[in-house]
Coordinates of C-alpha atoms in Angstrom, one line a residue:
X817 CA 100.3 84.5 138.3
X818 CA 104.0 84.6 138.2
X819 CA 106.8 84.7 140.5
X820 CA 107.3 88.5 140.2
X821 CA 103.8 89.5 140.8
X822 CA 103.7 87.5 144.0
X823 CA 107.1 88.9 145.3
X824 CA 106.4 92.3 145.9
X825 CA 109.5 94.8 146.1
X826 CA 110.7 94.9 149.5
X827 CA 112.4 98.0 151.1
X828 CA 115.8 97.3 152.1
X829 CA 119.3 99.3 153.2
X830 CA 121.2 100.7 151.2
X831 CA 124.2 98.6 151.7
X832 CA 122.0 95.9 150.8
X833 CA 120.7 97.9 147.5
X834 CA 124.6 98.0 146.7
X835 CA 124.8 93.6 146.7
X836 CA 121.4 93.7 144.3
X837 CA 122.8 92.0 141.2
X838 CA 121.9 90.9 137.3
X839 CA 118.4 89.0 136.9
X840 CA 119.3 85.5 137.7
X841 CA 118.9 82.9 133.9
X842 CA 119.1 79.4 133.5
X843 CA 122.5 77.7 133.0
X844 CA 121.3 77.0 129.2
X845 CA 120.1 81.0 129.0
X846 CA 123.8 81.8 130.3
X847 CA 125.8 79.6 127.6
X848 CA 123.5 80.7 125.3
X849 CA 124.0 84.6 125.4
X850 CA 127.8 84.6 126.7
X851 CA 128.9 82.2 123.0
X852 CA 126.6 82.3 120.6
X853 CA 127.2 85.9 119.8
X854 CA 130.9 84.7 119.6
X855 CA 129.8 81.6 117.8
X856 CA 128.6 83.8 114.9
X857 CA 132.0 85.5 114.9
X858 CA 133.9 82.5 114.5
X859 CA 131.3 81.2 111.5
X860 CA 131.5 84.6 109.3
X861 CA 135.5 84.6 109.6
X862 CA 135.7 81.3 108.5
X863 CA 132.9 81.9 105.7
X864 CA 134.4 85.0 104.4
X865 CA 137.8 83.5 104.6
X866 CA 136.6 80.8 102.1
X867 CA 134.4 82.8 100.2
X868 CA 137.2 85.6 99.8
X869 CA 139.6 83.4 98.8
X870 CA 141.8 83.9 101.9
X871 CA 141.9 87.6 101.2
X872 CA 139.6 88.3 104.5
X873 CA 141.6 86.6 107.3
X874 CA 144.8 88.0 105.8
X875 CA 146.5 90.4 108.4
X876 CA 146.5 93.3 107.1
X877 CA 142.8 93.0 106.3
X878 CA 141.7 91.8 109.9
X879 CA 143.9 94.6 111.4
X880 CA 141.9 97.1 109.1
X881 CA 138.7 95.6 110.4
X882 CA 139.8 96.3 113.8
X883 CA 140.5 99.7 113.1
X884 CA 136.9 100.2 111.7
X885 CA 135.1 98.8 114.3
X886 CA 136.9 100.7 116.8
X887 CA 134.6 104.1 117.2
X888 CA 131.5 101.8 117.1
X889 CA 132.5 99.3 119.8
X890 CA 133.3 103.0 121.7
X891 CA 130.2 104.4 120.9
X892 CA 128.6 100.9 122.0
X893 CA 130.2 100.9 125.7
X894 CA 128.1 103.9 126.8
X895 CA 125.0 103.0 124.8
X896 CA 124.8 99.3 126.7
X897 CA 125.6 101.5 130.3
X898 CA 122.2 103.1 129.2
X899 CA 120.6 100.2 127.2
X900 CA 120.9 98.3 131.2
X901 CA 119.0 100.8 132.5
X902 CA 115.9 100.5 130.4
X903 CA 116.5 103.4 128.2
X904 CA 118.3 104.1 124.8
X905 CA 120.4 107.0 123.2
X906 CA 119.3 108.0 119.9
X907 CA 121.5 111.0 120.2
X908 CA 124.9 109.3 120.2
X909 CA 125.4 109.6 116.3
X910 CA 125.3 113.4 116.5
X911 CA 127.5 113.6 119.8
X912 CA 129.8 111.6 117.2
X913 CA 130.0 114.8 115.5
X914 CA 129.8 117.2 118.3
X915 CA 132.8 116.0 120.5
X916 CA 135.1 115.4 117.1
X917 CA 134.1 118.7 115.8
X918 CA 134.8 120.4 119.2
X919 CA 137.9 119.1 119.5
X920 CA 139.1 120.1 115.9
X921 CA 137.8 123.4 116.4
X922 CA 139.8 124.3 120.1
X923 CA 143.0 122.8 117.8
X924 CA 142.2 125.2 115.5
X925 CA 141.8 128.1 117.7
X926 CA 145.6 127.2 119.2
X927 CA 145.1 124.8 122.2
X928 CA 147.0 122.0 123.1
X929 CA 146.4 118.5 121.9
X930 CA 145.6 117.4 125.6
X931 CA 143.2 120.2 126.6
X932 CA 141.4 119.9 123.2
X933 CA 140.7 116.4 123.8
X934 CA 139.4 117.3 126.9
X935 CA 137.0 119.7 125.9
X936 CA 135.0 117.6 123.1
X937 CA 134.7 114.7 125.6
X938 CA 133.3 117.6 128.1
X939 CA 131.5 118.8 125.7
X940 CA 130.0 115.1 125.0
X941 CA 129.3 114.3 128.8
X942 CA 127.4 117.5 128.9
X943 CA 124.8 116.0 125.9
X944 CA 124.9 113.2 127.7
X945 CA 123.9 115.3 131.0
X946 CA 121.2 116.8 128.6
X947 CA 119.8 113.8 127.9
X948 CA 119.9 112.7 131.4
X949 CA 118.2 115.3 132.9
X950 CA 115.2 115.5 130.0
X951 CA 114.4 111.7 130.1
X952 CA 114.7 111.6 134.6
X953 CA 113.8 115.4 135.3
X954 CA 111.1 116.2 132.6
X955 CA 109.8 112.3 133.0
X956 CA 110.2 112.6 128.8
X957 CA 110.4 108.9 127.5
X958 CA 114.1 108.0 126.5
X959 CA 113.2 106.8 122.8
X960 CA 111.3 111.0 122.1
X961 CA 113.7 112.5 124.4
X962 CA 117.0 111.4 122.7
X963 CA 115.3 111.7 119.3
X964 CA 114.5 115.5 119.9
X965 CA 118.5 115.9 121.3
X966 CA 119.6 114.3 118.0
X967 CA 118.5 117.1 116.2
X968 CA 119.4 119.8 118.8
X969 CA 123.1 117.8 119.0
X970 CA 123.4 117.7 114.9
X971 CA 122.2 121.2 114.7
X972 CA 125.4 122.4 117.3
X973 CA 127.4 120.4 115.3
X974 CA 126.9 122.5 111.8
X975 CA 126.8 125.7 113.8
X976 CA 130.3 125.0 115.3
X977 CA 131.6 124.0 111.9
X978 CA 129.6 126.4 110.3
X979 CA 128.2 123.5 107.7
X980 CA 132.2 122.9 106.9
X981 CA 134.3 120.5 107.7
X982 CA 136.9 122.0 110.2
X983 CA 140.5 121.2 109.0
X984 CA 143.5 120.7 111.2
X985 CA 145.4 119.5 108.5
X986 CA 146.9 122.7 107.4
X987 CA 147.7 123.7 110.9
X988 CA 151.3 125.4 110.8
X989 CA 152.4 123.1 114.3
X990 CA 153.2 119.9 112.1
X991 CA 153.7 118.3 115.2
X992 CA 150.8 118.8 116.5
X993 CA 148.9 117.0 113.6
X994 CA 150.8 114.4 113.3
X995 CA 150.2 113.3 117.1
X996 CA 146.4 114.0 116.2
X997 CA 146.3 112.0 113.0
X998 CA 148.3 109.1 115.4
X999 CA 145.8 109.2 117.6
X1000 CA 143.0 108.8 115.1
X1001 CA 145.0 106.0 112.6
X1002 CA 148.7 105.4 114.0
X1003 CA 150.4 102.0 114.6
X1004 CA 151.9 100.5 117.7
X1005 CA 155.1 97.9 117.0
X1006 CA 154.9 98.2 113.4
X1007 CA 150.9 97.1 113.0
X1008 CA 148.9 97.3 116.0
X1009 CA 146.1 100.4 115.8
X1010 CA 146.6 102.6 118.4
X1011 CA 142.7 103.0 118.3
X1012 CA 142.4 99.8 119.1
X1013 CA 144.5 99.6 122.0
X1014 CA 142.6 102.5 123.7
X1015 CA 139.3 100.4 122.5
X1016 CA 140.7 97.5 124.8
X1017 CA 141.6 99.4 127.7
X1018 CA 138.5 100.9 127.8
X1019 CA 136.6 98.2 127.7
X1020 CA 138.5 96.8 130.5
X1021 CA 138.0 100.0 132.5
X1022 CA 134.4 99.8 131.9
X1023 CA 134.0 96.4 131.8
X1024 CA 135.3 96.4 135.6
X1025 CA 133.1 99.4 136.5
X1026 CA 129.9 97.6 135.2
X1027 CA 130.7 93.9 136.7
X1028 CA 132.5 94.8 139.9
X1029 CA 131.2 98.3 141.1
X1030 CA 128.2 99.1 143.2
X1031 CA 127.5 101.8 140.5
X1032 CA 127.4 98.7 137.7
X1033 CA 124.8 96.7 139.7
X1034 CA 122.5 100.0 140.7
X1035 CA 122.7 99.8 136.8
X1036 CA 121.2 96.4 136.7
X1037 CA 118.5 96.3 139.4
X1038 CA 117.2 99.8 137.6
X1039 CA 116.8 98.2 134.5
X1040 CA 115.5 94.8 136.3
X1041 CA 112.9 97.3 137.9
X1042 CA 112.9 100.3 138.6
X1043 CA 110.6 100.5 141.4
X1044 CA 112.1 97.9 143.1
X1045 CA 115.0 99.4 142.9
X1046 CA 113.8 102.9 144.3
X1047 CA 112.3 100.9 147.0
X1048 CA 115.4 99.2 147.7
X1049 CA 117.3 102.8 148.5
X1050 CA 118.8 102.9 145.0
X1051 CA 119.2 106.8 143.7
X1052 CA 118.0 106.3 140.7
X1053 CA 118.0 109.8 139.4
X1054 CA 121.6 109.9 139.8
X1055 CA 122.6 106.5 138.4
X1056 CA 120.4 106.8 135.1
X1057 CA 121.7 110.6 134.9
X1058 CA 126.2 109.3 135.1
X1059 CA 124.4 106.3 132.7
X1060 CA 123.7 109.3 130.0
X1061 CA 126.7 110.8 130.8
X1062 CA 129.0 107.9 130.5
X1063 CA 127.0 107.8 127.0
X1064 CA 128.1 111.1 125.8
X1065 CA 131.5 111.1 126.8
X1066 CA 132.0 107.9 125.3
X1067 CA 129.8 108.8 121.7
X1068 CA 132.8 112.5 122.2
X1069 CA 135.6 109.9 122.2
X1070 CA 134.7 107.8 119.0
X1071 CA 134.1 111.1 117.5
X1072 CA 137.6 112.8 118.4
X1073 CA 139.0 109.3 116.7
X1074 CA 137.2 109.5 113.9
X1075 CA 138.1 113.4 113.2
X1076 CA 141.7 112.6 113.9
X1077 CA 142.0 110.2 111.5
X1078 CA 141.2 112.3 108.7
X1079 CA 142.9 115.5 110.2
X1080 CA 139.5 116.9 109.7
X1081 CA 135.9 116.9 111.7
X1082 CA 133.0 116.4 109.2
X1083 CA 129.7 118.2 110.1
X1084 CA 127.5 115.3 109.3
X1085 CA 130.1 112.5 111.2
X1086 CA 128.1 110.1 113.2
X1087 CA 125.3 110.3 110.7
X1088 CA 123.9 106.2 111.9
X1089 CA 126.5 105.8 114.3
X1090 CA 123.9 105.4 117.1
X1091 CA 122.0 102.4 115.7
X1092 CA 125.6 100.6 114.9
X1093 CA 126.1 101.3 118.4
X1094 CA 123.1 99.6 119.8
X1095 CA 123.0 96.9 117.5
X1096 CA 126.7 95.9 118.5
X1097 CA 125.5 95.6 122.0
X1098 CA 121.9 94.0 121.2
X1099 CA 124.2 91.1 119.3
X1100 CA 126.8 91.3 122.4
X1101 CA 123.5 90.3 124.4
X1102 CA 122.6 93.6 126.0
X1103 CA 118.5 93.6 126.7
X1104 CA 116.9 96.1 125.2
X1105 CA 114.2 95.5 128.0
X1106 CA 117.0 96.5 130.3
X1107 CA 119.0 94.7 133.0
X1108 CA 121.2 92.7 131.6
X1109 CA 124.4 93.4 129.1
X1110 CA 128.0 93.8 129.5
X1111 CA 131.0 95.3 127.6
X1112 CA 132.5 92.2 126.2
X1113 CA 129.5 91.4 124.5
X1114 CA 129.5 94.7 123.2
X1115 CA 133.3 94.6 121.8
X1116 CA 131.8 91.6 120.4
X1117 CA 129.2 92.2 118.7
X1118 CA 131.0 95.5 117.0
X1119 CA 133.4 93.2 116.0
X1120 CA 130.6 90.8 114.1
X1121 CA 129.1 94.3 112.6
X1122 CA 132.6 94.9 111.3
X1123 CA 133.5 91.6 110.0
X1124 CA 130.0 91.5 108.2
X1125 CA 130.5 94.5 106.9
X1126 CA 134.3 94.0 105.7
X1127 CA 133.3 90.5 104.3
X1128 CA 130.7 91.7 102.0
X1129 CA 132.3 93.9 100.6
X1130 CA 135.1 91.9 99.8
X1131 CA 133.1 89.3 97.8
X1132 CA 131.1 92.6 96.5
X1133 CA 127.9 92.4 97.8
X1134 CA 126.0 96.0 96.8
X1135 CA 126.4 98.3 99.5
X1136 CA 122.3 98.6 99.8
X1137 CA 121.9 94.6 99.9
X1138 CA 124.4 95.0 102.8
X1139 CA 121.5 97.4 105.0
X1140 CA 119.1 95.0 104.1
X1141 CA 121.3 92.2 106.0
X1142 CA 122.5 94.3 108.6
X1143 CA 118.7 95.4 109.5
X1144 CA 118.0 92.0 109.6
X1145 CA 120.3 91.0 111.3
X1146 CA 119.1 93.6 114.1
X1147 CA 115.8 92.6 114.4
X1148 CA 116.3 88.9 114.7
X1149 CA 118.8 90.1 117.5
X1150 CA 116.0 91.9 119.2
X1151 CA 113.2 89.2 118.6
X1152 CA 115.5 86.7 120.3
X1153 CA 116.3 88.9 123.6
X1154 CA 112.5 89.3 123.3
X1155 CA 111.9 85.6 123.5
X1156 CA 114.3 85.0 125.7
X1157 CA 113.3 87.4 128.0
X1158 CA 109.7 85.9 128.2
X1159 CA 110.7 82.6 128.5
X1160 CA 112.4 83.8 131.7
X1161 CA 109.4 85.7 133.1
X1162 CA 107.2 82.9 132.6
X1163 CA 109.7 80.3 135.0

């Protein structure tokens, strides 16, 4: 019998539900998941590098990578809030589409920049309140539930854009495209993306929320078990419900980047987004058993997803040998929390 079959859950106060924290590891299990993901960073930059001739770690080229990983590592942040929890978002990709085309579409229709940017991450948090409500009110399981929203979601999407792309390109305010199309591909001091510097500070933002908050360790305990949790005074209808709705909002904002760096929201953006995003958390080290994760692991693992990506095309590997490596490179990151995670159970 193990250790968590003879402790059973004991009822405690909430103040004390508040200090419940992570599922303890090992030292070894700790090292392990907080560098090797990083490890493998620094081994395909330095293996491109050679392999591409020195074309890959040249400036320009790294700065491009960070630009592309930018909406996935966004998209990633609220997919590991809801990958802690126990439960997965395979709605994200068409919220991808939903809060970019929203957005271009209020533009269109002759509000501000601000308010418009507003609206499609609204517009994403409500999905995400969607998805909340089916998979804690209804009792639906996360994987169905978020697979019958992707449709719903993707269906909005072409209905908003009417199965067009909405322009804001040709808009008459010039002004107001160009601060769109900055916000979606502009440069701070010459180089830096401005998409990546809102990437950072929301990782720090959220990054903070999930470590140091009582909210961020509700998220852990529920995904460590549930039960216990309950039992422990945890509201966990209302923690997995802002967990969904974190999702969405973020999924809106990697959308709105995406559409503003073309001028234009595609109907079919997102298409895949959502498995990028959970596969940049699952190689950051986010469980998807639940109960353990966190967002520099995340920004991490987008960041190996985009330097695989960048470096094979670069020595010109086909596009579809690339999926083939990529899926692997998924499921050997899910075996390995999966063997990890029994390792741990049976201490």
């Amino acid at each position: 019998m193990s250790i968590k079959e003879k402790a059973a859950p004991r009822a405690v106060g909430t103040k004390e539900a508040q200090k419940l924290k992570p599922v303890s590891k090992t030292e070894l299990g700790e090292f392990i998941q907080k560098f090797m993901a990083f490890g493998v960073l620094l081994l395909l930059i330095i293996l491109f590098g050679v392999l591409s001739q020195g074309k890959f770690v040249a400036v320009n080229n790294l700065l491009t990578v960070v630009l592309q990983i930018t909406p996935y590592a966004i998209l990633g942040f609220g997919l590991t809030f809801v990958l802690i929890t126990g439960g997965t978002d395979l709605s994200a990709g068409s919220v991808v589409g939903f809060g970019g085309i929203i957005c271009a579409k209020c533009l269109t229709m002759g509000w501000s920049l601000p308010v418009a940017i507003l609206l499609g991450i609204s517009a994403g948090a409500l999905a995400g309140l969607i998805n909340g409500l089916v998979v804690t009110k209804m009792n639906v399981t996360p994987f169905i539930a978020t697979l019958g929203t992707q449709f719903a979601f993707r269906g909005l999407t072409q209905l908003v854009g009417q199965g067009k792309p909405v322009s804001v390109q040709s808009l008459a305010d010039k002004d107001l495209v160009a601060s769109f199309k900055f916000i979606g591909g502009g440069t701070l001091f010459g180089s830096i993306p401005f998409p990546a510097v809102l990437m950072l500070i929301l990782a720090v933002v959220l990054g903070i929320v999930l470590a140091k908050t009582a909210f961020g360790r509700r998220l852990y305990a529920i995904g460590s078990n549930e039960d216990a949790a309950r039992l422990s005074g945890i509201d966990v209808f209302r923690t997995k419900l802002m967990a969904y709705v974190l999702c969405g909002a973020t999924s809106a904002m990697a959308g709105i980047l995406l559409a503003a760096r073309l001028a234009s929201a595609q109907s079919n953006a997102g298409q895949g987004y959502e498995l990028e995003g959970i596969a940049a958390a699952v190689i950051g080290g986010t469980s998807v058993m639940g109960g353990e994760g966190g967002i520099l692991g995340t920004v991490i693992g987008a960041a190996v997803m985009g330097v695989l990506r960048n470096g094979l095309n670069l020595v010109k590997v086909d596009a579809f040998v690339q999926m083939v490596i990529i899926g692997g490179i998924i499921i050997v990151g899910v075996w390995y929390d999966t063997l990890r995670r029994k390792k741990q159970n049976n201490l």
